[in-house]
Structures are given as structure tokens and as C-alpha cells.
Short mmCIF file of C-alpha atoms in Angstrom, two decimals:
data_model
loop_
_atom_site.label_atom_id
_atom_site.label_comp_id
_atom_site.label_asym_id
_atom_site.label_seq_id
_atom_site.Cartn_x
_atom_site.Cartn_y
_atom_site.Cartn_z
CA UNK A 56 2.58 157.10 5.54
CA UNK A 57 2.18 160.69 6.72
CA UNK A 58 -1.54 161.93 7.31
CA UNK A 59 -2.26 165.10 8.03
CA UNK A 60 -5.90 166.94 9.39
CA UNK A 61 -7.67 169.65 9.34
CA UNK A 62 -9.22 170.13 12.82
CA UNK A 63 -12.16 171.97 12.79
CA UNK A 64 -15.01 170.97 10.59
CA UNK A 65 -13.36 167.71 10.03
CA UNK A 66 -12.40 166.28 13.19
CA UNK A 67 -14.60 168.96 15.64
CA UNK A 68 -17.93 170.16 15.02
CA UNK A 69 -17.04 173.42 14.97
CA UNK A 70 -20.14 174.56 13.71
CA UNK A 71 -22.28 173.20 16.12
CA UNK A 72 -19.52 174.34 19.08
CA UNK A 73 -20.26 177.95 17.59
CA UNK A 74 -24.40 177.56 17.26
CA UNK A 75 -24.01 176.50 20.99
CA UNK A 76 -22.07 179.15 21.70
CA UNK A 77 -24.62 181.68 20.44
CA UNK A 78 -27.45 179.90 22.03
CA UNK A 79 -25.97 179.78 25.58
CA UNK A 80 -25.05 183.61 24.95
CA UNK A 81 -27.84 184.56 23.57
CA UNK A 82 -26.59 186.36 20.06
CA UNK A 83 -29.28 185.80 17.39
CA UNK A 84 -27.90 185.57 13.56
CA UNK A 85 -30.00 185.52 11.10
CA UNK A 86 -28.27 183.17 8.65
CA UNK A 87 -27.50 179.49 8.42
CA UNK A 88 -24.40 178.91 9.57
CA UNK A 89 -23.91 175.22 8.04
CA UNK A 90 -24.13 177.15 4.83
CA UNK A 91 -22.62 180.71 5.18
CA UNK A 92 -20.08 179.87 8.09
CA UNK A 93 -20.27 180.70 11.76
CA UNK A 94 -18.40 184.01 12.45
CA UNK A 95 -20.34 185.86 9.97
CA UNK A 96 -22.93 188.48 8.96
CA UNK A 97 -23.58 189.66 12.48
CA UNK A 98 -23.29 193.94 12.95
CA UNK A 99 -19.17 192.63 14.74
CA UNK A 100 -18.10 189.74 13.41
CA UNK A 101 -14.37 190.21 15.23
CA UNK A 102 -16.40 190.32 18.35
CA UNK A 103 -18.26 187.65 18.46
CA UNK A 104 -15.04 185.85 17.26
CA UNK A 105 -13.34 187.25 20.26
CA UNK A 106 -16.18 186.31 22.60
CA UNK A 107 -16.38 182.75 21.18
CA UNK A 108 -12.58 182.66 21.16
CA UNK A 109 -12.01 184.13 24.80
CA UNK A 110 -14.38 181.97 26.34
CA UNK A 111 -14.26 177.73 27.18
CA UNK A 112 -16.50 177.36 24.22
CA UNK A 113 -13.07 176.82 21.65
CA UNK A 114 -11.61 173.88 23.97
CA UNK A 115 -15.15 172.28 24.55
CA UNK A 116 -16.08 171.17 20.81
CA UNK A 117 -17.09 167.76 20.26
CA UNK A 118 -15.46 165.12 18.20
CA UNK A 119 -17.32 164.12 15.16
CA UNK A 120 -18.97 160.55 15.51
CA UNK A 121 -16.00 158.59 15.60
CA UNK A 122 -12.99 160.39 14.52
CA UNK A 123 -11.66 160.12 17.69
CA UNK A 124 -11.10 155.95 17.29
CA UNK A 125 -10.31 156.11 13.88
CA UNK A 126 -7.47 159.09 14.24
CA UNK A 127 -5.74 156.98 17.24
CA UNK A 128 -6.00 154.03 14.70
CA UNK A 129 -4.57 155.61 11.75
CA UNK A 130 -1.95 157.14 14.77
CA UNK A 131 -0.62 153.54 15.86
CA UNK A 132 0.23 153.17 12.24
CA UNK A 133 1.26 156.10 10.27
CA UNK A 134 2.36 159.67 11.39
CA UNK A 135 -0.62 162.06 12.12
CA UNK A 136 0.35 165.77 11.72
CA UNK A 137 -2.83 168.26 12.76
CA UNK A 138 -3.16 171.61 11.08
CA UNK A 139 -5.28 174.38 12.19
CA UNK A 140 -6.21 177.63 10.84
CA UNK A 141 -6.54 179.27 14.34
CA UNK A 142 -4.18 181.45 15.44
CA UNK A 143 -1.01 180.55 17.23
CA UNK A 144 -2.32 182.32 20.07
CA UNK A 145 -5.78 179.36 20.43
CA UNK A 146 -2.65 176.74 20.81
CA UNK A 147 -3.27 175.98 24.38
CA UNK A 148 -7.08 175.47 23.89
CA UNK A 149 -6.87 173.22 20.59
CA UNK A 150 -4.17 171.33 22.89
CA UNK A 151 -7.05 170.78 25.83
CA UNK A 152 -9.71 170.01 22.90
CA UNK A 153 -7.54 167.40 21.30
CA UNK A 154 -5.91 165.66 25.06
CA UNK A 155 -7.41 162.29 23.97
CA UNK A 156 -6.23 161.88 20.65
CA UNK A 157 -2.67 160.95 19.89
CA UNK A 158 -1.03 162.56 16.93
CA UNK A 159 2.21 163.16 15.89
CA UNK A 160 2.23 167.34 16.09
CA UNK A 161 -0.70 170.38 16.60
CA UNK A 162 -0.24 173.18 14.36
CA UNK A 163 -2.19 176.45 15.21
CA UNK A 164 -0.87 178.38 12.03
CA UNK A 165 -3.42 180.93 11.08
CA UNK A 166 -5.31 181.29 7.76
CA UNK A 167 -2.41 182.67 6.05
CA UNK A 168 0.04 180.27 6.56
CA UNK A 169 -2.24 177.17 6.77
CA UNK A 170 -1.54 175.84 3.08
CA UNK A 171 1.98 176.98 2.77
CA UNK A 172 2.75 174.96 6.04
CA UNK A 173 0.73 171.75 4.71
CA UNK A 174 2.27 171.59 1.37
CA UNK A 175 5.86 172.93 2.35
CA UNK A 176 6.88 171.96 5.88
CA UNK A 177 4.84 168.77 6.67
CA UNK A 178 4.19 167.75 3.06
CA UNK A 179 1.41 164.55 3.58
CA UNK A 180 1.03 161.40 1.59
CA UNK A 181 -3.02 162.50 2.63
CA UNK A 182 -4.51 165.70 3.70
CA UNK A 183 -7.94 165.37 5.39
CA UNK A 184 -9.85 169.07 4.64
CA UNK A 185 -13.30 170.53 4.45
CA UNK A 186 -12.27 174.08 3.01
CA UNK A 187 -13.05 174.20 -0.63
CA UNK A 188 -10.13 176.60 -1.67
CA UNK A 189 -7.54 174.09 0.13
CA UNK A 190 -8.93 171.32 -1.07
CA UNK A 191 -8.19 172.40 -4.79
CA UNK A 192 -4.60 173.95 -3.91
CA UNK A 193 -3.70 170.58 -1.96
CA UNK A 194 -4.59 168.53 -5.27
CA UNK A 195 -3.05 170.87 -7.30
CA UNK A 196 -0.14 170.65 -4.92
CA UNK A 197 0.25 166.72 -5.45
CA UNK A 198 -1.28 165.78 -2.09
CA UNK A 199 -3.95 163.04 -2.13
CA UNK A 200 -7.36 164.63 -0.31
CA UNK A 201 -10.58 163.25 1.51
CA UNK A 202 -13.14 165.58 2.80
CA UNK A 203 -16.05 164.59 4.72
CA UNK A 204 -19.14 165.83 2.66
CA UNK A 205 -21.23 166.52 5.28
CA UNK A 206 -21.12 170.01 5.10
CA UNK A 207 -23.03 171.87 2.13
CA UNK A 208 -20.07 173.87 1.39
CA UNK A 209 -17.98 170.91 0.37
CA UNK A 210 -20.40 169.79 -2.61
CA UNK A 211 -18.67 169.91 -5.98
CA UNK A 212 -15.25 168.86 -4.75
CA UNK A 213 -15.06 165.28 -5.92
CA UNK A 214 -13.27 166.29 -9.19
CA UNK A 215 -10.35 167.54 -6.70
CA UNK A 216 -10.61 164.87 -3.61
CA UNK A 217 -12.74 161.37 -2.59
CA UNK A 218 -15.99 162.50 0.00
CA UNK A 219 -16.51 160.23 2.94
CA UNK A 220 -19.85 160.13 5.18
CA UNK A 221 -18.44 158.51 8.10
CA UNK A 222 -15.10 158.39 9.77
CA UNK A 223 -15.18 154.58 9.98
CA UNK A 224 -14.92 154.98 5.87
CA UNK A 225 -11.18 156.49 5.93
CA UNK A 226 -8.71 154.10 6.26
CA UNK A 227 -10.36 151.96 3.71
CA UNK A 228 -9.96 155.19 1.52
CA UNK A 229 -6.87 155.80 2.23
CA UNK A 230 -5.94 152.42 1.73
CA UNK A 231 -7.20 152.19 -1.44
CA UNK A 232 -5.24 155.36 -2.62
CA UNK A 233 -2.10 153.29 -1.56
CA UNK A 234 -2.64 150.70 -3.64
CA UNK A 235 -3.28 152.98 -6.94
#
């Protein structure tokens, strides 16, 4: 079986990497970013990006509960392809971020080429996403989904993909699928 990820927001908490970030920095927003996204609404958005980016903050985010486990699991069993939508040039520090998880390849592809590389090139029995727009194009594309519903933005997206709560839920998910 081939599996591929999202990284962040499903397997890093981006999000909180990012709130940290601002914190340690001190760069107020004004907006919740578990609902309107991190790199937004602030007077420079690219340069906060760039800050966050340029800094150790991008290779420091934490795995969510245990991902970590269950993605070497599903890894001893089935190919595991990561896809990110940072750009080629973050390679090195998604690399460092991900040292202790064994997968079969890291893709740092950019936004633009993110679904075209998914669907085209690796081309998944299961895609594991949290963006809503993916999410849809992936099922429209064939591609079996799971997306962690944790994050607000994902509500709604059962008609296109099966939510899980907690890593330790996916391979019985995905197991299940098999068996359909």
C-alpha cells in the first residue's frame, strides 16, 4: 500500500510552532490563528513568513501526540511518501524536523505543485491532509483521504474524506478502507 502525508498540520503542529514563534519574538496578531491560519493578517505577512522561515523555529515543530509511532508503524509495512507545501528551498529544515521518522521520500514542492505531485507523480492508495481544497481535489482525484479534525478549518469535510481524533485511530481506518 502506498501512504502518503501531509506534514504540517497533520503530522507537526505547525500552528502552535508559529504561535510560539510569535510569542518568543514578540509580534502580536490580532486574530486566531487555529481559525484564520498563521501567516496572516499582520501589516507584512511575507515578513513574518521570512522571519519564521529564516529562523530554527521551521525545524523545531513538534510531532502531534503520537504520529511519530504510528508513521514508523505504517512505514515497516507500506511505503510512506511525505508531501509538503513549503518551498523546495525549507528542504533541509523539514529533513532535520522529520530525522526520527522513517518514510519512504520528503517532498518540499510548494503550494503550486503540491496536488499535481500527489495525484500525478506519487499517486497514493491514501492521502493523509488537513487542507480543505486538497482534500476535495484528492477525492475527486480517486485517492482515499483521512484528515485529522482537530482543526476548525477541516469541519464539513466528511462528505469528501473519514476524520480521525487521534493518530492511534489510522491504521484501523485505513484498514478498513482496504477491506471495502
Amino acid at each position: 500500500m502506498i501512504i502518503c502525508s501531509d506534514v504540517d498540520g497533520v503530522i507537526l503542529n505547525y500552528i502552535q510552532g508559529f504561535i510560539d514563534f510569535t510569542i518568543k519574538e514578540k509580534i502580536p496578531f490580532s486574530h486566531n490563528p487555529n481559525l484564520y491560519g498563521v501567516i496572516s493578517n499582520f501589516p507584512d505577512n511575507l515578513k513574518v513568513r521570512d522571519q519564521f522561515y529564516s529562523g530554527e523555529y521551521l525545524s523545531q515543530l513538534k510531532f502531534y501526540g503520537n504520529s511519530l509511532e504510528i508513521l514508523n508503524l505504517l512505514a515497516s509495512k507500506h511505503e510512506l511518501h511525505l508531501v509538503s507545501a513549503l518551498e523546495p528551498t525549507q528542504s533541509k529544515k523539514r529533513v532535520e524536523n522529520l530525522k526520527t521518522l522513517n518514510y519512504t521520500s520528503l517532498q518540499c514542492v510548494g503550494d503550486d505543485r503540491k496536488e499535481k505531485v500527489v495525484v500525478e507523480e506519487i499517486q497514493p492508495d491514501f492521502m493523509i491532509e488537513d487542507r480543505p481544497e486538497l482534500i476535495e481535489a484528492f477525492h475527486l482525484a480517486g485517492i482515499s483521504v483521512i484528515f485529522p479534525d482537530w482543526h476548525p478549518y477541516t469541519k464539513g469535510m466528511e462528505s469528501f474524506a473519514t476524520p480521525f481524533s487521534f493518530w492511534s485511530e489510522v491504521p484501523n481506518l485505513l484498514s478498513r478502507s482496504l477491506k471495502k
